Each structure stands twice: as structure tokens, then as C-alpha cells.
mmCIF file of N, CA and C in Angstrom:
data_model
loop_
_atom_site.group_PDB
_atom_site.id
_atom_site.type_symbol
_atom_site.label_atom_id
_atom_site.label_comp_id
_atom_site.label_asym_id
_atom_site.label_seq_id
_atom_site.Cartn_x
_atom_site.Cartn_y
_atom_site.Cartn_z
ATOM 1 N N MET A 1 99.188 76.982 84.901
ATOM 2 C CA MET A 1 99.796 78.292 85.081
ATOM 3 C C MET A 1 98.787 79.238 85.703
ATOM 4 N N SER A 2 99.273 80.114 86.550
ATOM 5 C CA SER A 2 98.445 81.156 87.147
ATOM 6 C C SER A 2 98.878 82.506 86.598
ATOM 7 N N ILE A 3 97.945 83.433 86.599
ATOM 8 C CA ILE A 3 98.242 84.791 86.146
ATOM 9 C C ILE A 3 98.268 85.688 87.375
ATOM 10 N N LEU A 4 99.299 86.492 87.462
ATOM 11 C CA LEU A 4 99.469 87.412 88.582
ATOM 12 C C LEU A 4 99.362 88.833 88.062
ATOM 13 N N ARG A 5 98.494 89.633 88.689
ATOM 14 C CA ARG A 5 98.362 91.055 88.333
ATOM 15 C C ARG A 5 98.676 91.871 89.565
ATOM 16 N N THR A 6 99.381 92.958 89.373
ATOM 17 C CA THR A 6 99.684 93.854 90.479
ATOM 18 C C THR A 6 99.758 95.284 89.966
ATOM 19 N N THR A 7 99.621 96.233 90.861
ATOM 20 C CA THR A 7 99.732 97.637 90.521
ATOM 21 C C THR A 7 101.037 98.165 91.091
ATOM 22 N N VAL A 8 101.823 98.814 90.255
ATOM 23 C CA VAL A 8 103.131 99.330 90.655
ATOM 24 C C VAL A 8 103.262 100.757 90.128
ATOM 25 N N ASP A 9 103.862 101.619 90.918
ATOM 26 C CA ASP A 9 104.134 102.987 90.491
ATOM 27 C C ASP A 9 104.907 102.960 89.165
ATOM 28 N N ASP A 10 104.531 103.832 88.241
ATOM 29 C CA ASP A 10 105.150 103.849 86.913
ATOM 30 C C ASP A 10 106.662 104.045 86.973
ATOM 31 N N LYS A 11 107.115 104.956 87.818
ATOM 32 C CA LYS A 11 108.558 105.219 87.899
ATOM 33 C C LYS A 11 109.318 103.997 88.405
ATOM 34 N N ILE A 12 108.764 103.324 89.413
ATOM 35 C CA ILE A 12 109.416 102.117 89.938
ATOM 36 C C ILE A 12 109.428 101.033 88.867
ATOM 37 N N PHE A 13 108.298 100.855 88.184
ATOM 38 C CA PHE A 13 108.218 99.841 87.135
ATOM 39 C C PHE A 13 109.251 100.103 86.047
ATOM 40 N N ASP A 14 109.307 101.342 85.566
ATOM 41 C CA ASP A 14 110.241 101.668 84.483
ATOM 42 C C ASP A 14 111.693 101.495 84.925
ATOM 43 N N SER A 15 112.014 101.944 86.135
ATOM 44 C CA SER A 15 113.391 101.797 86.634
ATOM 45 C C SER A 15 113.758 100.328 86.777
ATOM 46 N N ALA A 16 112.855 99.553 87.366
ATOM 47 C CA ALA A 16 113.113 98.119 87.532
ATOM 48 C C ALA A 16 113.242 97.434 86.179
ATOM 49 N N ASN A 17 112.400 97.808 85.245
ATOM 50 C CA ASN A 17 112.444 97.212 83.909
ATOM 51 C C ASN A 17 113.786 97.493 83.230
ATOM 52 N N ASP A 18 114.283 98.732 83.368
ATOM 53 C CA ASP A 18 115.592 99.088 82.799
ATOM 54 C C ASP A 18 116.709 98.263 83.427
ATOM 55 N N ILE A 19 116.673 98.138 84.749
ATOM 56 C CA ILE A 19 117.715 97.364 85.448
ATOM 57 C C ILE A 19 117.657 95.902 85.015
ATOM 58 N N LEU A 20 116.452 95.349 84.981
ATOM 59 C CA LEU A 20 116.307 93.946 84.585
ATOM 60 C C LEU A 20 116.768 93.728 83.149
ATOM 61 N N ALA A 21 116.466 94.653 82.252
ATOM 62 C CA ALA A 21 116.912 94.532 80.861
ATOM 63 C C ALA A 21 118.436 94.529 80.795
ATOM 64 N N THR A 22 119.063 95.362 81.614
ATOM 65 C CA THR A 22 120.525 95.397 81.656
ATOM 66 C C THR A 22 121.084 94.052 82.123
ATOM 67 N N LEU A 23 120.327 93.379 83.004
ATOM 68 C CA LEU A 23 120.740 92.061 83.492
ATOM 69 C C LEU A 23 120.326 90.940 82.549
ATOM 70 N N GLY A 24 119.661 91.305 81.441
ATOM 71 C CA GLY A 24 119.226 90.289 80.474
ATOM 72 C C GLY A 24 117.967 89.568 80.907
ATOM 73 N N MET A 25 117.152 90.209 81.750
ATOM 74 C CA MET A 25 115.925 89.587 82.252
ATOM 75 C C MET A 25 114.731 90.459 81.891
ATOM 76 N N ASP A 26 113.555 89.851 81.986
ATOM 77 C CA ASP A 26 112.333 90.635 81.869
ATOM 78 C C ASP A 26 111.591 90.596 83.202
ATOM 79 N N MET A 27 110.533 91.378 83.305
ATOM 80 C CA MET A 27 109.793 91.487 84.568
ATOM 81 C C MET A 27 109.189 90.151 84.970
ATOM 82 N N ASN A 28 108.635 89.417 84.007
ATOM 83 C CA ASN A 28 108.042 88.112 84.323
ATOM 84 C C ASN A 28 109.063 87.160 84.919
ATOM 85 N N GLY A 29 110.247 87.123 84.338
ATOM 86 C CA GLY A 29 111.300 86.254 84.851
ATOM 87 C C GLY A 29 111.727 86.645 86.257
ATOM 88 N N ALA A 30 111.817 87.951 86.501
ATOM 89 C CA ALA A 30 112.214 88.416 87.828
ATOM 90 C C ALA A 30 111.160 88.068 88.870
ATOM 91 N N VAL A 31 109.888 88.214 88.520
ATOM 92 C CA VAL A 31 108.817 87.864 89.458
ATOM 93 C C VAL A 31 108.824 86.360 89.722
ATOM 94 N N ARG A 32 109.020 85.551 88.673
ATOM 95 C CA ARG A 32 109.097 84.097 88.862
ATOM 96 C C ARG A 32 110.260 83.736 89.780
ATOM 97 N N MET A 33 111.415 84.397 89.588
ATOM 98 C CA MET A 33 112.573 84.135 90.454
ATOM 99 C C MET A 33 112.252 84.496 91.904
ATOM 100 N N PHE A 34 111.588 85.635 92.118
ATOM 101 C CA PHE A 34 111.209 86.044 93.464
ATOM 102 C C PHE A 34 110.307 84.995 94.100
ATOM 103 N N LEU A 35 109.278 84.544 93.366
ATOM 104 C CA LEU A 35 108.349 83.560 93.920
ATOM 105 C C LEU A 35 109.037 82.227 94.196
ATOM 106 N N GLN A 36 109.974 81.820 93.317
ATOM 107 C CA GLN A 36 110.745 80.603 93.583
ATOM 108 C C GLN A 36 111.572 80.769 94.849
ATOM 109 N N GLY A 37 112.124 81.965 95.062
ATOM 110 C CA GLY A 37 112.874 82.249 96.279
ATOM 111 C C GLY A 37 112.000 82.179 97.513
ATOM 112 N N VAL A 38 110.760 82.661 97.408
ATOM 113 C CA VAL A 38 109.825 82.583 98.537
ATOM 114 C C VAL A 38 109.601 81.126 98.922
ATOM 115 N N VAL A 39 109.385 80.284 97.920
ATOM 116 C CA VAL A 39 109.169 78.863 98.192
ATOM 117 C C VAL A 39 110.432 78.235 98.770
ATOM 118 N N LEU A 40 111.572 78.516 98.190
ATOM 119 C CA LEU A 40 112.839 77.933 98.646
ATOM 120 C C LEU A 40 113.161 78.318 100.089
ATOM 121 N N HIS A 41 112.903 79.577 100.446
ATOM 122 C CA HIS A 41 113.253 80.079 101.778
ATOM 123 C C HIS A 41 112.088 80.030 102.763
ATOM 124 N N ASN A 42 110.929 79.557 102.300
ATOM 125 C CA ASN A 42 109.723 79.566 103.139
ATOM 126 C C ASN A 42 109.436 80.967 103.687
ATOM 127 N N GLY A 43 109.636 81.963 102.877
ATOM 128 C CA GLY A 43 109.408 83.353 103.266
ATOM 129 C C GLY A 43 110.037 84.280 102.250
ATOM 130 N N ILE A 44 110.087 85.545 102.607
ATOM 131 C CA ILE A 44 110.699 86.536 101.725
ATOM 132 C C ILE A 44 112.185 86.184 101.583
ATOM 133 N N PRO A 45 112.699 86.135 100.359
ATOM 134 C CA PRO A 45 114.067 85.654 100.159
ATOM 135 C C PRO A 45 115.157 86.709 100.394
ATOM 136 N N PHE A 46 114.862 87.704 101.198
ATOM 137 C CA PHE A 46 115.877 88.685 101.570
ATOM 138 C C PHE A 46 115.502 89.253 102.925
ATOM 139 N N ASP A 47 116.474 89.858 103.589
ATOM 140 C CA ASP A 47 116.296 90.364 104.933
ATOM 141 C C ASP A 47 115.390 91.585 104.940
ATOM 142 N N LEU A 48 114.410 91.602 105.836
ATOM 143 C CA LEU A 48 113.483 92.717 105.947
ATOM 144 C C LEU A 48 113.598 93.407 107.311
ATOM 145 N N ARG A 49 114.778 93.417 107.866
ATOM 146 C CA ARG A 49 114.975 94.024 109.184
ATOM 147 C C ARG A 49 115.365 95.485 109.050
ATOM 148 N N LEU A 50 114.957 96.248 110.042
ATOM 149 C CA LEU A 50 115.362 97.641 110.106
ATOM 150 C C LEU A 50 116.735 97.738 110.753
ATOM 151 N N THR A 51 117.528 98.689 110.300
ATOM 152 C CA THR A 51 118.801 98.947 110.963
ATOM 153 C C THR A 51 118.516 99.635 112.294
ATOM 154 N N ALA A 52 119.508 99.673 113.158
ATOM 155 C CA ALA A 52 119.343 100.345 114.448
ATOM 156 C C ALA A 52 118.961 101.808 114.249
ATOM 157 N N GLU A 53 119.545 102.447 113.246
ATOM 158 C CA GLU A 53 119.227 103.841 112.972
ATOM 159 C C GLU A 53 117.780 104.004 112.530
ATOM 160 N N GLN A 54 117.283 103.067 111.723
ATOM 161 C CA GLN A 54 115.899 103.136 111.266
ATOM 162 C C GLN A 54 114.931 102.928 112.428
ATOM 163 N N VAL A 55 115.266 101.994 113.321
ATOM 164 C CA VAL A 55 114.427 101.755 114.500
ATOM 165 C C VAL A 55 114.374 103.012 115.357
ATOM 166 N N GLN A 56 115.527 103.636 115.560
ATOM 167 C CA GLN A 56 115.591 104.863 116.351
ATOM 168 C C GLN A 56 114.749 105.963 115.693
ATOM 169 N N ALA A 57 114.824 106.077 114.381
ATOM 170 C CA ALA A 57 114.047 107.086 113.663
ATOM 171 C C ALA A 57 112.551 106.825 113.803
ATOM 172 N N VAL A 58 112.136 105.565 113.762
ATOM 173 C CA VAL A 58 110.725 105.221 113.937
ATOM 174 C C VAL A 58 110.256 105.618 115.330
ATOM 175 N N HIS A 59 111.062 105.295 116.344
ATOM 176 C CA HIS A 59 110.695 105.651 117.718
ATOM 177 C C HIS A 59 110.618 107.165 117.894
ATOM 178 N N LEU A 60 111.560 107.882 117.318
ATOM 179 C CA LEU A 60 111.552 109.342 117.413
ATOM 180 C C LEU A 60 110.323 109.918 116.714
ATOM 181 N N ARG A 61 109.985 109.374 115.542
ATOM 182 C CA ARG A 61 108.822 109.849 114.799
ATOM 183 C C ARG A 61 107.540 109.601 115.601
ATOM 184 N N LYS A 62 107.436 108.415 116.235
ATOM 185 C CA LYS A 62 106.262 108.113 117.055
ATOM 186 C C LYS A 62 106.164 109.070 118.238
ATOM 187 N N GLN A 63 107.295 109.311 118.885
ATOM 188 C CA GLN A 63 107.322 110.221 120.027
ATOM 189 C C GLN A 63 106.912 111.632 119.600
ATOM 190 N N THR A 64 107.446 112.084 118.484
ATOM 191 C CA THR A 64 107.109 113.409 117.968
ATOM 192 C C THR A 64 105.629 113.491 117.622
ATOM 193 N N ASN A 65 105.099 112.451 116.989
ATOM 194 C CA ASN A 65 103.676 112.429 116.633
ATOM 195 C C ASN A 65 102.797 112.441 117.875
ATOM 196 N N ARG A 66 103.192 111.667 118.914
ATOM 197 C CA ARG A 66 102.424 111.663 120.156
ATOM 198 C C ARG A 66 102.406 113.048 120.788
ATOM 199 N N GLN A 67 103.574 113.698 120.818
ATOM 200 C CA GLN A 67 103.674 115.032 121.402
ATOM 201 C C GLN A 67 102.831 116.030 120.612
ATOM 202 N N ALA A 68 102.903 115.965 119.292
ATOM 203 C CA ALA A 68 102.125 116.882 118.451
ATOM 204 C C ALA A 68 100.629 116.655 118.658
ATOM 205 N N THR A 69 100.214 115.398 118.755
ATOM 206 C CA THR A 69 98.797 115.088 118.991
ATOM 207 C C THR A 69 98.354 115.624 120.341
ATOM 208 N N HIS A 70 99.188 115.431 121.353
ATOM 209 C CA HIS A 70 98.879 115.941 122.690
ATOM 210 C C HIS A 70 98.734 117.467 122.660
ATOM 211 N N GLU A 71 99.679 118.149 122.020
ATOM 212 C CA GLU A 71 99.624 119.606 121.929
ATOM 213 C C GLU A 71 98.386 120.070 121.171
ATOM 214 N N ALA A 72 98.044 119.377 120.085
ATOM 215 C CA ALA A 72 96.858 119.754 119.308
ATOM 216 C C ALA A 72 95.594 119.589 120.139
ATOM 217 N N ARG A 73 95.522 118.521 120.922
ATOM 218 C CA ARG A 73 94.351 118.316 121.785
ATOM 219 C C ARG A 73 94.265 119.391 122.858
ATOM 220 N N GLU A 74 95.402 119.756 123.412
ATOM 221 C CA GLU A 74 95.430 120.816 124.419
ATOM 222 C C GLU A 74 94.973 122.146 123.826
ATOM 223 N N ILE A 75 95.441 122.457 122.622
ATOM 224 C CA ILE A 75 95.033 123.699 121.959
ATOM 225 C C ILE A 75 93.537 123.670 121.658
ATOM 226 N N ALA A 76 93.040 122.527 121.187
ATOM 227 C CA ALA A 76 91.608 122.412 120.889
ATOM 228 C C ALA A 76 90.774 122.557 122.158
ATOM 229 N N LYS A 77 91.280 122.030 123.257
ATOM 230 C CA LYS A 77 90.551 122.065 124.525
ATOM 231 C C LYS A 77 90.610 123.448 125.176
ATOM 232 N N ASN A 78 91.804 124.020 125.233
ATOM 233 C CA ASN A 78 92.027 125.246 126.000
ATOM 234 C C ASN A 78 92.231 126.488 125.141
ATOM 235 N N GLY A 79 92.318 126.322 123.855
ATOM 236 C CA GLY A 79 92.660 127.452 122.994
ATOM 237 C C GLY A 79 94.178 127.592 122.957
ATOM 238 N N GLY A 80 94.658 128.235 121.957
ATOM 239 C CA GLY A 80 96.107 128.380 121.810
ATOM 240 C C GLY A 80 96.478 129.821 121.599
ATOM 241 N N PRO A 81 97.741 130.054 121.354
ATOM 242 C CA PRO A 81 98.180 131.431 121.147
ATOM 243 C C PRO A 81 97.559 131.994 119.872
ATOM 244 N N SER A 82 97.276 133.282 119.918
ATOM 245 C CA SER A 82 96.773 133.929 118.706
ATOM 246 C C SER A 82 97.744 135.031 118.327
ATOM 247 N N HIS A 83 97.785 135.334 117.061
ATOM 248 C CA HIS A 83 98.707 136.341 116.540
ATOM 249 C C HIS A 83 97.936 137.300 115.648
ATOM 250 N N ALA A 84 98.391 138.539 115.639
ATOM 251 C CA ALA A 84 97.721 139.574 114.857
ATOM 252 C C ALA A 84 97.925 139.382 113.358
ATOM 253 N N SER A 85 99.021 138.688 112.990
ATOM 254 C CA SER A 85 99.310 138.501 111.570
ATOM 255 C C SER A 85 100.194 137.277 111.401
ATOM 256 N N VAL A 86 100.354 136.876 110.163
ATOM 257 C CA VAL A 86 101.251 135.760 109.861
ATOM 258 C C VAL A 86 102.674 136.139 110.243
ATOM 259 N N GLU A 87 103.046 137.372 109.990
ATOM 260 C CA GLU A 87 104.395 137.838 110.334
ATOM 261 C C GLU A 87 104.625 137.735 111.841
ATOM 262 N N ALA A 88 103.637 138.109 112.637
ATOM 263 C CA ALA A 88 103.772 138.003 114.094
ATOM 264 C C ALA A 88 103.915 136.546 114.515
ATOM 265 N N MET A 89 103.182 135.662 113.856
ATOM 266 C CA MET A 89 103.281 134.232 114.161
ATOM 267 C C MET A 89 104.670 133.710 113.836
ATOM 268 N N LEU A 90 105.195 134.066 112.667
ATOM 269 C CA LEU A 90 106.529 133.612 112.267
ATOM 270 C C LEU A 90 107.597 134.152 113.213
ATOM 271 N N ASN A 91 107.448 135.391 113.644
ATOM 272 C CA ASN A 91 108.397 135.955 114.612
ATOM 273 C C ASN A 91 108.353 135.194 115.929
ATOM 274 N N ALA A 92 107.162 134.820 116.360
ATOM 275 C CA ALA A 92 107.033 134.044 117.599
ATOM 276 C C ALA A 92 107.697 132.680 117.451
ATOM 277 N N ILE A 93 107.528 132.065 116.295
ATOM 278 C CA ILE A 93 108.161 130.761 116.046
ATOM 279 C C ILE A 93 109.676 130.906 116.074
ATOM 280 N N GLU A 94 110.209 131.950 115.450
ATOM 281 C CA GLU A 94 111.651 132.174 115.437
ATOM 282 C C GLU A 94 112.167 132.375 116.849
ATOM 283 N N ARG A 95 111.447 133.118 117.670
ATOM 284 C CA ARG A 95 111.863 133.328 119.064
ATOM 285 C C ARG A 95 111.900 132.009 119.817
ATOM 286 N N ASP A 96 110.907 131.130 119.549
ATOM 287 C CA ASP A 96 110.868 129.831 120.227
ATOM 288 C C ASP A 96 112.033 128.944 119.807
ATOM 289 N N ASP A 97 112.459 129.062 118.555
ATOM 290 C CA ASP A 97 113.570 128.246 118.044
ATOM 291 C C ASP A 97 114.917 128.723 118.566
ATOM 292 N N ALA A 98 115.013 129.954 118.969
ATOM 293 C CA ALA A 98 116.291 130.534 119.413
ATOM 294 C C ALA A 98 116.689 130.048 120.783
#
């Protein structure tokens, strides 16, 4: 027998433990079932694909991050807008959103 140790967020552990108890299982049994599934399927025993919407969201997030990085570099290089106060900055942001 081998011993497996892992670190799991407390909330996830407690929620999973409650669900497994409702199913009449314990955490050890569920982990053993998962590992048996890995062996049976020669991989993760469930689909790990992103939906089309998730793929689109990832691409949008990457594009947004690239744009933000580019803008930050431009501001660092050339300087950016300055405002007399936080209120003036917020007003400028609102004007840009309109």
C-alpha cells in the first residue's frame, strides 16, 4: 500500500466530504475510485475540455492583458495623463466610458 498526501482548500474538502458522505462514501474511497479510473482510462477519467465560450473568454482575457501591458509600457515610457485629484481622474474615466 502507498500513502497519498495532498493539500486541499478547507472549503472544498468540507464540501466534497459532505457530498461523499451523502453518497455513502468517504474521501479515501473516492480517491481510490479516481485513481482506478485513471488506470482504466489511461488518463483522467473525465473530460477536461473547455467549452467554446470558455475558449473565447480565455482569448479575450489574453487580448485584454496584452493591451493593458502595452498601455502600461507606453505610460512608463512616455508618461501618462495626470489629474489634479482622484475626483478629476474618476470624471475623466467616466467621460471615456461614455
